Amino acid sequence: MKKTLLARIYLLNAFFIVLAVVFVYYLYDIQVRNHELWVERGEANYVQIEKGIFKRGSIYVTPRIGDPLPAATMQSGYILAIDYRELKNHVDAYNQLQSIVPSLDREQFFEYAQGKLGWRELERRLSEEDAEQIRALKLAGVHLVKTQWRVYPYGSVMARTIGFVGASSQDDMLQGRYGVEKAYDENLQRPSTKQNTNLFAELFADLRAASTSATEAADLYTTIEPTVAHLLQNALRSVHEKYSSEITGGIIMSPKTGEIYAMDALPTYDSNDRRGVELKTLMDPNVLGAYEFGSIMKPLTVAAGIDAGVIGRYTTYNDSGCTTLNTLKICNYDGRARGTTDMQQVLSQSLNMGVVHIGQLLGKDRFRTYFENLKLGSATGIDAGGEVHGDIRNLQQKYDINYATASYGQGISTTPIGMIRALSTLANDGVLPAPRIGAKLRLLDGSEEKITFPAGDRVFAEETTDTLSNMLTIVVDEALRHGTLKLDGYSVAAKTGTSFLVENGEYDRERFFHSLFGYFPAHDPKFIILLYTRDPKGVQYASETLAETFMNLTRELISYYEIPPDR
């Protein structure tokens, strides 16, 4: 009898243990494992929509003088919501709330208030001051929920470079989208405090988050200089609006370190309000667009010829104006022959036949090797949240015409960031720099980690780039707008480029891509600038659209950084 009683007790205990295990698993399934599924089923009745206090590290820009300034940070506030089951007087509640929040949507309020949808949000970004006034009203059915959101103090300035935080298309979690927000997403993320979990769910949530170390979360400090960023955007806008261009972009960089001081493109958007913005506007063409840059490629071809020893600065050739290769006729921009001409005039007059001649002297293998070493077809590795690579596959074919057109920047494409990296070899003693935006991370424990990038390779001898800097300075002093833009006291090396746009595999000879690059002071450069504009209206040459803008920007940088004269 006693054994039977004990057996029943053991059986009963086992039953309750199994029941408890099932109950615990059921709670775990609802509140943790399949939490989002149950939220979707229940939120229309009783679960508030806010899923947690969003936490994220800040992104800072670095002024020339003074402390770093936030370009992306968190702001605290409240969500304003109503619950129709608790709401008493709909009209009175709306009137009182609207007096504090003028933007409150009347139609939406009464739709929510008179429906059967339970808890509904009215405003997601309510200030502390407004929340305090609403709290003092003590309105039944009106709720305030503490929250945080991402703010971008500079608005549209550097928006494409910084990027933004948005919901993932896969799991609806907030994460960095584009720019450095995306590139450093894992570093900037911080554990969130769930608003719609209870103690049981939080227990398991803590277990799930145990593998995430708080010391890994960080603030990001960038090389972006805010005043320079403003100067660049103003310069781009002056071109973009005057010529109704499709895209206008630019980069200002240190040719020696690869540090990006400013990078922008128009049209742009305000990072704080992206409603109605097209996807293509969110994407940064400086890293996600590839273009045929035209004649700013010519200095690289000349450098390759000098570096290989097939030409010198004063080498001459017979310029015939046009030539036919593989049944295709190519010419100088104006079709005119120059006769006996030296290499300085190839750059000063931007002669296609001159660089075609250099390419032929180099031979296909050597020409291709130089362009591959310049990495024109490769990604740069910049920390910009995504990057495409250029396309120089035409140089893998045997056709003479492919090499001829590549020598003056047609038939091959590269990104603006890839182009400025390649051109920086002329300003950096022949060495490729590594373009970068991130400077350091400050971890939550107060320690700092410097962000490092691999050293670049040498492409040209230092003597070669010294020669090119001299030649490009003469281009500015004597040829660019007939020497009218020469800057007294300063050596500036620069070159313009104009190319035809490609439509459906054919060149459109009525639409153009304009570009200009330059660096200064020419023999100890502090800055290299790349400007470009796609499809400017009513104008043909880059010297008309970009030259004056470039020189104005150069003057502003010289003044702001107090760069002393070098001649």
Coordinates of C-alpha atoms in Angstrom, one line a residue:
M1 CA 0.0 0.0 0.0
K2 CA 2.8 2.4 1.0
K3 CA 4.7 1.6 -2.2
T4 CA 1.5 2.2 -4.3
L5 CA 1.1 5.6 -2.6
L6 CA 4.7 6.6 -3.2
A7 CA 4.4 5.5 -6.8
R8 CA 1.3 7.7 -7.2
I9 CA 3.1 10.6 -5.6
Y10 CA 6.1 10.2 -7.9
L11 CA 3.8 9.9 -10.9
L12 CA 1.9 13.0 -9.8
N13 CA 5.2 14.9 -9.3
A14 CA 6.4 13.8 -12.7
F15 CA 3.2 15.0 -14.3
F16 CA 3.5 18.4 -12.8
I17 CA 7.2 18.6 -13.8
V18 CA 6.3 17.7 -17.4
L19 CA 3.4 20.3 -17.2
A20 CA 5.8 22.9 -15.9
V21 CA 8.3 22.2 -18.6
V22 CA 5.7 22.4 -21.3
F23 CA 4.4 25.7 -19.8
V24 CA 7.9 27.1 -19.6
Y25 CA 8.6 26.1 -23.2
Y26 CA 5.2 27.6 -24.3
L27 CA 6.1 30.9 -22.6
Y28 CA 9.6 30.8 -24.2
D29 CA 8.1 30.1 -27.6
I30 CA 5.7 33.1 -27.3
Q31 CA 8.0 35.6 -25.7
V32 CA 11.4 34.7 -27.2
R33 CA 11.7 32.2 -29.9
N34 CA 8.7 33.2 -32.0
H35 CA 8.2 36.5 -30.3
E36 CA 7.8 38.5 -33.5
L37 CA 5.1 36.1 -34.8
W38 CA 3.0 36.5 -31.6
V39 CA 3.6 40.3 -31.7
E40 CA 2.0 40.4 -35.2
R41 CA -1.0 38.4 -34.0
G42 CA -1.5 40.4 -30.8
E43 CA -0.4 43.9 -31.4
A44 CA -3.7 45.0 -32.9
N45 CA -5.3 44.2 -29.6
Y46 CA -2.9 45.0 -26.8
V47 CA 0.8 45.1 -27.6
Q48 CA 2.4 48.5 -28.2
I49 CA 4.3 48.9 -31.5
E50 CA 7.6 50.2 -30.1
K51 CA 10.0 47.4 -29.9
G52 CA 12.7 49.0 -27.8
I53 CA 14.9 51.8 -26.9
F54 CA 17.2 52.1 -30.0
K55 CA 20.8 52.6 -29.0
R56 CA 23.7 53.3 -31.3
G57 CA 27.1 54.9 -31.2
S58 CA 27.7 58.4 -32.6
I59 CA 29.6 59.4 -35.8
Y60 CA 31.8 62.4 -35.5
V61 CA 33.4 64.7 -38.1
T62 CA 36.7 66.4 -37.4
P63 CA 37.0 70.2 -37.7
R64 CA 40.4 71.7 -38.6
I65 CA 40.2 73.5 -35.2
G66 CA 38.2 72.5 -32.2
D67 CA 36.6 69.3 -30.9
P68 CA 34.9 66.7 -33.0
L69 CA 31.3 67.3 -33.8
P70 CA 28.4 64.8 -34.2
A71 CA 27.2 64.0 -37.7
A72 CA 25.0 61.2 -36.5
T73 CA 23.8 60.7 -33.0
M74 CA 20.9 59.7 -30.8
Q75 CA 18.1 62.0 -29.5
S76 CA 15.8 61.1 -26.7
G77 CA 12.0 61.7 -26.7
Y78 CA 8.7 60.0 -26.6
I79 CA 6.1 58.2 -28.7
L80 CA 2.6 59.5 -28.4
A81 CA -0.1 56.8 -28.6
I82 CA -3.7 56.3 -27.8
D83 CA -5.8 53.2 -26.7
Y84 CA -9.4 53.4 -27.8
R85 CA -10.5 51.2 -24.9
E86 CA -9.4 53.9 -22.4
L87 CA -10.2 57.0 -24.3
K88 CA -13.2 59.0 -22.9
N89 CA -13.9 62.1 -24.9
H90 CA -12.4 61.9 -28.4
V91 CA -12.9 65.5 -29.4
D92 CA -11.7 67.0 -26.2
A93 CA -8.6 64.7 -26.2
Y94 CA -7.8 65.7 -29.8
N95 CA -8.2 69.4 -29.2
Q96 CA -5.9 69.3 -26.1
L97 CA -3.3 67.3 -27.8
Q98 CA -3.4 69.3 -31.0
S99 CA -2.7 72.5 -29.0
I100 CA 0.6 71.0 -28.0
V101 CA 1.4 69.0 -31.2
P102 CA 0.1 71.1 -34.1
S103 CA 1.1 68.5 -36.6
L104 CA -1.3 65.9 -35.1
D105 CA -3.4 64.4 -38.0
R106 CA -7.1 64.9 -37.2
E107 CA -8.4 62.3 -39.6
Q108 CA -5.9 59.7 -38.4
F109 CA -6.7 60.4 -34.8
F110 CA -10.4 59.9 -35.1
E111 CA -9.9 56.8 -37.3
Y112 CA -7.8 55.3 -34.6
A113 CA -10.0 56.6 -31.7
Q114 CA -13.2 55.2 -33.1
G115 CA -11.8 51.9 -34.4
K116 CA -11.3 48.7 -32.7
L117 CA -7.5 48.5 -33.1
G118 CA -6.4 49.0 -29.5
W119 CA -3.1 50.7 -29.1
R120 CA -2.0 53.0 -32.0
E121 CA 0.9 55.4 -32.4
L122 CA 0.2 59.1 -33.4
E123 CA 3.6 60.7 -33.2
R124 CA 7.0 58.9 -33.0
R125 CA 9.3 61.8 -32.3
L126 CA 7.9 63.9 -29.5
S127 CA 10.2 66.2 -27.6
E128 CA 10.7 66.1 -23.8
E129 CA 9.0 69.5 -23.5
D130 CA 5.9 68.4 -25.4
A131 CA 5.7 65.2 -23.5
E132 CA 5.8 67.0 -20.2
Q133 CA 2.9 69.2 -21.3
I134 CA 0.9 66.2 -22.4
R135 CA 1.6 64.3 -19.2
A136 CA 0.3 67.2 -17.2
L137 CA -3.1 66.8 -19.0
K138 CA -3.7 63.4 -17.5
L139 CA -5.8 62.3 -20.3
A140 CA -7.2 58.7 -20.1
G141 CA -6.2 56.6 -23.0
V142 CA -3.3 58.8 -24.0
H143 CA 0.1 57.2 -23.5
L144 CA 3.8 58.3 -23.7
V145 CA 6.5 55.8 -24.4
K146 CA 10.2 56.7 -23.9
T147 CA 12.2 56.2 -27.0
Q148 CA 15.3 57.3 -29.0
W149 CA 15.9 58.0 -32.7
R150 CA 18.8 58.8 -35.0
V151 CA 19.4 62.4 -35.9
Y152 CA 21.8 63.9 -38.4
P153 CA 22.7 67.5 -37.5
Y154 CA 24.1 68.4 -40.9
G155 CA 21.0 67.3 -42.8
S156 CA 21.8 67.1 -46.5
V157 CA 25.5 68.0 -46.2
M158 CA 27.6 64.8 -46.4
A159 CA 24.3 62.7 -46.3
R160 CA 25.5 60.2 -49.0
T161 CA 28.9 59.8 -47.1
I162 CA 27.4 59.3 -43.7
G163 CA 24.4 57.2 -44.8
F164 CA 21.5 56.5 -42.5
V165 CA 19.9 53.9 -40.3
G166 CA 16.9 52.1 -41.6
A167 CA 15.0 48.8 -41.2
S168 CA 16.4 45.7 -42.7
S169 CA 14.3 44.2 -45.5
Q170 CA 14.9 40.7 -43.9
D171 CA 14.1 41.0 -40.2
D172 CA 12.9 44.6 -39.8
M173 CA 15.8 45.4 -37.4
L174 CA 17.3 48.8 -37.6
Q175 CA 20.8 48.9 -39.1
G176 CA 23.2 51.1 -41.1
R177 CA 22.2 51.6 -44.7
Y178 CA 24.8 53.1 -47.0
G179 CA 27.8 55.2 -46.1
V180 CA 29.8 54.8 -42.9
E181 CA 26.6 53.9 -41.1
K182 CA 26.7 50.7 -43.0
A183 CA 30.5 50.2 -43.1
Y184 CA 30.8 50.4 -39.3
D185 CA 27.4 49.0 -38.5
E186 CA 28.7 46.3 -36.2
N187 CA 30.9 48.7 -34.3
L188 CA 28.1 51.3 -33.8
Q189 CA 25.4 48.8 -32.7
R190 CA 24.6 48.7 -29.0
P191 CA 22.2 46.3 -27.1
S192 CA 18.6 47.6 -27.1
T193 CA 16.2 47.6 -24.2
K194 CA 13.0 45.9 -25.3
Q195 CA 9.7 47.7 -24.5
N196 CA 7.3 44.9 -25.1
T197 CA 8.9 42.1 -23.2
N198 CA 8.4 40.9 -19.6
L199 CA 10.7 39.6 -17.0
F200 CA 10.6 36.0 -18.3
A201 CA 11.4 37.1 -21.9
E202 CA 14.2 39.4 -20.6
L203 CA 15.8 36.5 -18.8
F204 CA 16.2 34.6 -22.1
A205 CA 17.0 37.8 -24.0
D206 CA 20.0 38.3 -21.6
L207 CA 21.1 34.8 -22.4
R208 CA 20.9 35.5 -26.1
A209 CA 22.8 38.7 -25.8
A210 CA 25.6 37.3 -23.6
S211 CA 27.8 36.8 -26.6
T212 CA 27.7 40.6 -27.5
S213 CA 30.4 42.5 -25.5
A214 CA 29.5 46.0 -24.6
T215 CA 33.2 47.0 -25.1
E216 CA 32.8 46.2 -28.8
A217 CA 30.3 49.0 -29.3
A218 CA 31.9 52.2 -30.3
D219 CA 31.7 55.8 -31.5
L220 CA 33.2 56.5 -34.9
Y221 CA 35.5 59.4 -35.6
T222 CA 35.9 60.3 -39.3
T223 CA 38.3 62.3 -41.4
I224 CA 35.5 64.4 -42.8
E225 CA 36.0 68.2 -42.2
P226 CA 32.6 69.9 -41.9
T227 CA 33.6 73.3 -43.3
V228 CA 35.2 71.6 -46.3
A229 CA 32.1 69.5 -46.7
H230 CA 30.0 72.7 -46.9
L231 CA 32.4 74.3 -49.4
L232 CA 32.3 71.2 -51.6
Q233 CA 28.5 71.0 -51.6
N234 CA 28.1 74.7 -52.4
A235 CA 30.6 74.3 -55.3
L236 CA 28.7 71.3 -56.7
R237 CA 25.4 73.1 -56.4
S238 CA 26.6 76.1 -58.4
V239 CA 27.4 73.7 -61.3
H240 CA 24.5 71.4 -60.9
E241 CA 21.8 74.1 -60.9
K242 CA 23.4 76.3 -63.5
Y243 CA 23.6 73.5 -66.1
S244 CA 20.7 71.3 -65.0
S245 CA 22.9 68.3 -64.8
E246 CA 21.8 64.8 -64.1
I247 CA 24.5 64.2 -61.5
T248 CA 27.2 66.4 -60.1
G249 CA 29.8 65.0 -57.7
G250 CA 33.2 65.6 -56.1
I251 CA 35.8 64.4 -53.7
I252 CA 38.4 66.3 -51.7
M253 CA 41.2 64.1 -50.3
S254 CA 44.7 64.1 -49.0
P255 CA 46.7 62.5 -51.9
K256 CA 49.4 61.3 -49.4
T257 CA 47.3 59.7 -46.7
G258 CA 44.0 59.0 -48.6
E259 CA 42.0 60.8 -45.9
I260 CA 38.7 62.0 -47.3
Y261 CA 37.9 65.6 -46.2
A262 CA 34.7 65.8 -48.2
M263 CA 32.8 63.6 -50.6
D264 CA 29.4 64.5 -52.0
A265 CA 27.0 64.3 -55.0
L266 CA 23.8 66.1 -56.1
P267 CA 20.9 65.6 -56.1
T268 CA 21.0 64.7 -52.4
Y269 CA 18.6 64.3 -49.5
D270 CA 18.1 65.2 -45.9
S271 CA 19.1 62.2 -43.8
N272 CA 16.5 63.3 -41.2
D273 CA 13.6 63.0 -43.7
R274 CA 13.9 60.5 -46.5
R275 CA 10.2 60.4 -47.4
G276 CA 9.8 60.2 -51.2
V277 CA 13.5 60.0 -51.9
E278 CA 14.3 57.8 -54.9
L279 CA 16.7 54.8 -54.4
K280 CA 19.2 56.2 -56.8
T281 CA 19.5 59.4 -54.8
L282 CA 20.3 57.3 -51.7
M283 CA 23.2 55.6 -53.4
D284 CA 26.5 57.4 -53.6
P285 CA 27.8 57.7 -57.2
N286 CA 31.3 58.4 -55.9
V287 CA 31.6 54.7 -54.9
L288 CA 28.6 53.1 -56.6
G289 CA 28.8 54.7 -60.1
A290 CA 31.4 53.9 -62.8
Y291 CA 32.0 56.4 -65.6
E292 CA 34.2 57.0 -68.7
F293 CA 36.2 60.0 -67.4
G294 CA 37.7 61.1 -70.7
S295 CA 40.8 63.3 -70.9
I296 CA 41.7 63.4 -67.2
M297 CA 43.1 59.9 -68.0
K298 CA 45.7 61.5 -70.3
P299 CA 48.2 62.5 -67.6
L300 CA 48.3 58.8 -66.5
T301 CA 49.1 57.7 -70.1
V302 CA 51.8 60.4 -70.3
A303 CA 53.2 59.3 -67.0
A304 CA 53.3 55.7 -68.1
G305 CA 55.2 56.7 -71.2
I306 CA 57.8 58.8 -69.3
D307 CA 58.1 56.1 -66.6
A308 CA 58.7 53.4 -69.2
G309 CA 61.3 55.6 -71.0
V310 CA 59.5 55.6 -74.4
I311 CA 59.0 59.4 -74.3
G312 CA 60.4 62.4 -72.5
R313 CA 58.8 65.7 -71.6
Y314 CA 60.0 67.3 -74.8
T315 CA 59.6 64.3 -77.1
T316 CA 57.8 65.2 -80.4
Y317 CA 55.6 63.3 -82.8
N318 CA 53.7 64.2 -85.9
D319 CA 50.1 64.9 -85.0
S320 CA 47.8 64.0 -88.0
G321 CA 44.6 65.0 -86.3
C322 CA 42.9 61.6 -87.0
T323 CA 43.7 57.9 -87.4
T324 CA 41.9 54.8 -88.3
L325 CA 42.3 51.6 -86.2
N326 CA 40.3 48.4 -86.8
T327 CA 38.2 50.2 -89.3
L328 CA 37.2 52.9 -86.8
K329 CA 38.2 56.5 -87.2
I330 CA 39.3 58.5 -84.1
C331 CA 40.4 62.1 -84.0
N332 CA 41.5 65.0 -81.8
Y333 CA 38.5 66.8 -80.1
D334 CA 38.4 69.3 -83.0
G335 CA 39.6 66.9 -85.8
R336 CA 42.6 69.3 -86.6
A337 CA 46.1 68.2 -87.2
R338 CA 48.9 69.9 -85.2
G339 CA 52.0 68.6 -87.1
T340 CA 55.2 68.4 -85.1
T341 CA 54.1 68.6 -81.4
D342 CA 55.7 67.9 -78.1
M343 CA 54.3 66.2 -75.0
Q344 CA 53.5 69.4 -73.1
Q345 CA 51.1 70.3 -75.9
V346 CA 49.5 66.9 -75.7
L347 CA 48.4 67.8 -72.2
S348 CA 47.9 71.6 -72.7
Q349 CA 45.8 71.1 -75.9
S350 CA 44.4 67.7 -74.7
L351 CA 45.3 65.9 -77.9
N352 CA 43.9 62.4 -78.4
M353 CA 46.5 61.6 -81.1
G354 CA 49.3 62.3 -78.7
V355 CA 48.3 59.8 -76.1
V356 CA 47.4 57.2 -78.8
H357 CA 51.0 57.6 -80.0
I358 CA 52.3 57.0 -76.5
G359 CA 50.1 53.9 -76.1
Q360 CA 51.5 52.5 -79.4
L361 CA 55.1 53.1 -78.2
L362 CA 54.4 51.3 -74.9
G363 CA 52.8 48.3 -76.6
K364 CA 49.7 46.5 -75.4
D365 CA 51.2 44.5 -72.6
R366 CA 53.1 47.4 -71.0
F367 CA 50.1 49.7 -71.4
R368 CA 47.8 47.2 -69.8
T369 CA 50.2 46.5 -66.9
Y370 CA 50.3 50.2 -66.0
F371 CA 46.6 50.6 -66.0
E372 CA 46.2 47.4 -64.0
N373 CA 48.8 48.7 -61.5
L374 CA 46.8 51.9 -61.2
K375 CA 43.9 49.5 -60.2
L376 CA 41.4 51.3 -62.4
G377 CA 39.4 48.2 -62.7
S378 CA 39.5 47.3 -59.0
A379 CA 37.6 48.4 -55.9
T380 CA 39.6 50.7 -53.6
G381 CA 38.5 49.2 -50.3
I382 CA 37.1 52.5 -49.0
D383 CA 35.0 52.2 -45.9
A384 CA 31.9 53.7 -47.5
G385 CA 29.4 50.9 -47.0
G386 CA 29.7 49.3 -50.4
E387 CA 31.6 49.9 -53.6
V388 CA 31.6 48.8 -57.2
H389 CA 34.7 48.3 -59.3
G390 CA 35.7 49.8 -62.6
D391 CA 35.8 48.0 -65.9
I392 CA 39.0 47.8 -68.0
R393 CA 38.2 44.4 -69.6
N394 CA 38.6 46.0 -73.1
L395 CA 42.4 45.9 -72.4
Q396 CA 42.2 42.1 -72.3
Q397 CA 41.3 42.1 -76.0
K398 CA 43.8 42.4 -78.9
Y399 CA 42.1 45.3 -80.7
D400 CA 44.3 48.4 -81.3
I401 CA 41.2 50.6 -81.0
N402 CA 40.6 49.5 -77.4
Y403 CA 44.0 50.6 -76.3
A404 CA 43.8 53.9 -78.3
T405 CA 40.5 55.0 -76.8
A406 CA 41.6 53.9 -73.3
S407 CA 44.6 56.2 -73.5
Y408 CA 42.3 59.2 -73.5
G409 CA 39.7 57.7 -71.1
Q410 CA 37.0 56.2 -73.3
G411 CA 36.0 52.6 -73.6
I412 CA 37.0 51.9 -70.0
S413 CA 35.2 53.0 -66.8
T414 CA 36.1 53.5 -63.2
T415 CA 34.4 55.0 -60.1
P416 CA 35.2 58.5 -58.9
I417 CA 36.9 57.1 -55.9
G418 CA 38.9 54.8 -58.1
M419 CA 39.8 57.7 -60.4
I420 CA 41.0 60.0 -57.7
R421 CA 43.1 57.2 -56.2
A422 CA 44.8 56.6 -59.5
L423 CA 45.4 60.3 -60.1
S424 CA 46.8 60.7 -56.6
T425 CA 49.9 58.8 -57.7
L426 CA 50.9 61.9 -59.6
A427 CA 50.7 63.9 -56.3
N428 CA 52.1 61.2 -54.0
D429 CA 55.5 60.5 -55.6
G430 CA 54.1 57.6 -57.7
V431 CA 52.4 55.7 -54.8
L432 CA 48.7 54.7 -54.6
P433 CA 47.1 55.9 -51.4
A434 CA 44.3 54.1 -49.6
P435 CA 41.1 56.2 -49.6
R436 CA 39.5 56.2 -46.1
I437 CA 36.8 57.9 -44.1
G438 CA 37.1 56.3 -40.6
A439 CA 39.9 57.6 -38.4
K440 CA 39.4 55.9 -35.0
L441 CA 36.9 54.1 -32.8
R442 CA 36.2 55.1 -29.2
L443 CA 35.0 52.1 -27.3
L444 CA 32.5 52.2 -24.4
D445 CA 35.3 51.5 -21.9
G446 CA 37.0 54.7 -23.0
S447 CA 39.8 53.1 -25.0
E448 CA 40.5 54.0 -28.6
E449 CA 41.4 52.0 -31.7
K450 CA 43.0 53.6 -34.7
I451 CA 41.5 52.4 -38.0
T452 CA 44.3 51.3 -40.3
F453 CA 44.4 50.6 -44.0
P454 CA 47.0 48.7 -46.1
A455 CA 49.8 50.7 -47.6
G456 CA 49.5 51.4 -51.4
D457 CA 51.8 50.1 -54.1
R458 CA 54.3 52.2 -56.1
V459 CA 53.2 52.7 -59.8
F460 CA 55.6 55.4 -61.0
A461 CA 59.0 56.6 -60.1
E462 CA 59.2 59.8 -58.1
E463 CA 61.0 61.5 -61.0
T464 CA 58.2 60.7 -63.3
T465 CA 55.5 62.3 -61.1
D466 CA 57.7 65.4 -60.6
T467 CA 57.8 65.9 -64.3
L468 CA 54.0 65.4 -64.6
S469 CA 53.4 68.0 -61.8
N470 CA 55.5 70.5 -63.8
M471 CA 53.6 69.8 -67.0
L472 CA 50.2 70.0 -65.3
T473 CA 51.1 73.3 -63.6
I474 CA 51.8 74.7 -67.1
V475 CA 48.4 73.5 -68.2
V476 CA 46.8 75.7 -65.5
D477 CA 49.2 78.6 -65.9
E478 CA 48.9 78.8 -69.7
A479 CA 46.2 76.6 -71.2
L480 CA 43.2 76.3 -68.8
R481 CA 40.9 79.1 -70.0
H482 CA 43.9 80.6 -71.7
G483 CA 45.7 81.1 -68.4
T484 CA 43.1 83.5 -67.0
L485 CA 42.6 81.3 -63.9
K486 CA 46.3 81.1 -62.9
L487 CA 46.6 81.6 -59.1
D488 CA 49.3 84.1 -58.2
G489 CA 51.7 82.7 -55.6
Y490 CA 50.6 79.1 -55.9
S491 CA 51.4 76.2 -58.2
V492 CA 48.3 74.3 -59.1
A493 CA 48.4 71.2 -61.3
A494 CA 45.1 70.3 -63.0
K495 CA 43.5 68.8 -66.1
T496 CA 40.0 68.8 -67.5
G497 CA 38.2 65.9 -69.3
T498 CA 35.2 65.7 -71.6
S499 CA 33.7 62.4 -72.8
F500 CA 30.6 61.3 -74.6
L501 CA 27.8 59.5 -72.7
V502 CA 27.0 56.0 -73.7
E503 CA 23.4 55.1 -74.5
N504 CA 22.4 51.6 -75.5
G505 CA 26.0 50.7 -76.4
E506 CA 26.5 53.8 -78.6
Y507 CA 28.1 57.1 -77.9
D508 CA 25.7 60.0 -77.8
R509 CA 27.6 62.9 -79.3
E510 CA 25.1 65.5 -78.0
R511 CA 25.5 64.5 -74.3
F512 CA 28.7 64.8 -72.2
F513 CA 30.4 63.7 -69.0
H514 CA 32.7 66.5 -67.7
S515 CA 35.4 66.0 -65.2
L516 CA 38.4 67.9 -63.7
F517 CA 41.1 66.9 -61.2
G518 CA 43.7 69.1 -59.6
Y519 CA 46.1 69.2 -56.7
F520 CA 48.0 71.9 -54.9
P521 CA 50.6 73.1 -54.0
A522 CA 51.8 71.1 -57.0
H523 CA 55.1 69.8 -55.5
D524 CA 53.9 69.3 -51.9
P525 CA 50.2 68.7 -52.3
K526 CA 47.8 69.1 -49.3
F527 CA 44.7 68.4 -51.3
I528 CA 43.6 66.6 -54.5
I529 CA 40.2 67.5 -55.9
L530 CA 38.0 65.6 -58.3
L531 CA 34.9 67.2 -59.8
Y532 CA 32.5 65.8 -62.3
T533 CA 29.1 66.5 -63.8
R534 CA 27.0 64.2 -66.0
D535 CA 24.9 65.5 -68.8
P536 CA 25.2 69.3 -68.3
K537 CA 22.8 71.2 -70.6
G538 CA 23.8 73.7 -73.2
V539 CA 27.6 73.4 -72.8
Q540 CA 30.2 71.1 -74.4
Y541 CA 33.5 71.3 -72.5
A542 CA 34.5 70.7 -68.9
S543 CA 36.7 73.9 -69.0
E544 CA 33.4 75.8 -69.3
T545 CA 31.5 74.0 -66.4
L546 CA 34.2 73.0 -63.9
A547 CA 37.4 75.1 -64.3
E548 CA 36.2 78.2 -62.5
T549 CA 34.4 76.2 -59.8
F550 CA 37.6 74.3 -59.2
M551 CA 39.8 77.4 -58.8
N552 CA 37.3 79.0 -56.5
L553 CA 37.3 75.9 -54.3
T554 CA 41.1 75.9 -54.4
R555 CA 41.2 79.5 -53.2
E556 CA 38.7 78.7 -50.4
L557 CA 40.8 75.8 -49.2
I558 CA 44.1 77.8 -49.3
S559 CA 42.4 80.5 -47.2
Y560 CA 40.8 78.2 -44.7
Y561 CA 43.9 76.1 -44.1
E562 CA 46.2 79.1 -44.3
I563 CA 48.5 77.4 -46.9
P564 CA 51.5 79.6 -47.6
P565 CA 52.5 80.5 -51.1
D566 CA 55.0 78.2 -52.8
R567 CA 56.2 80.5 -55.6

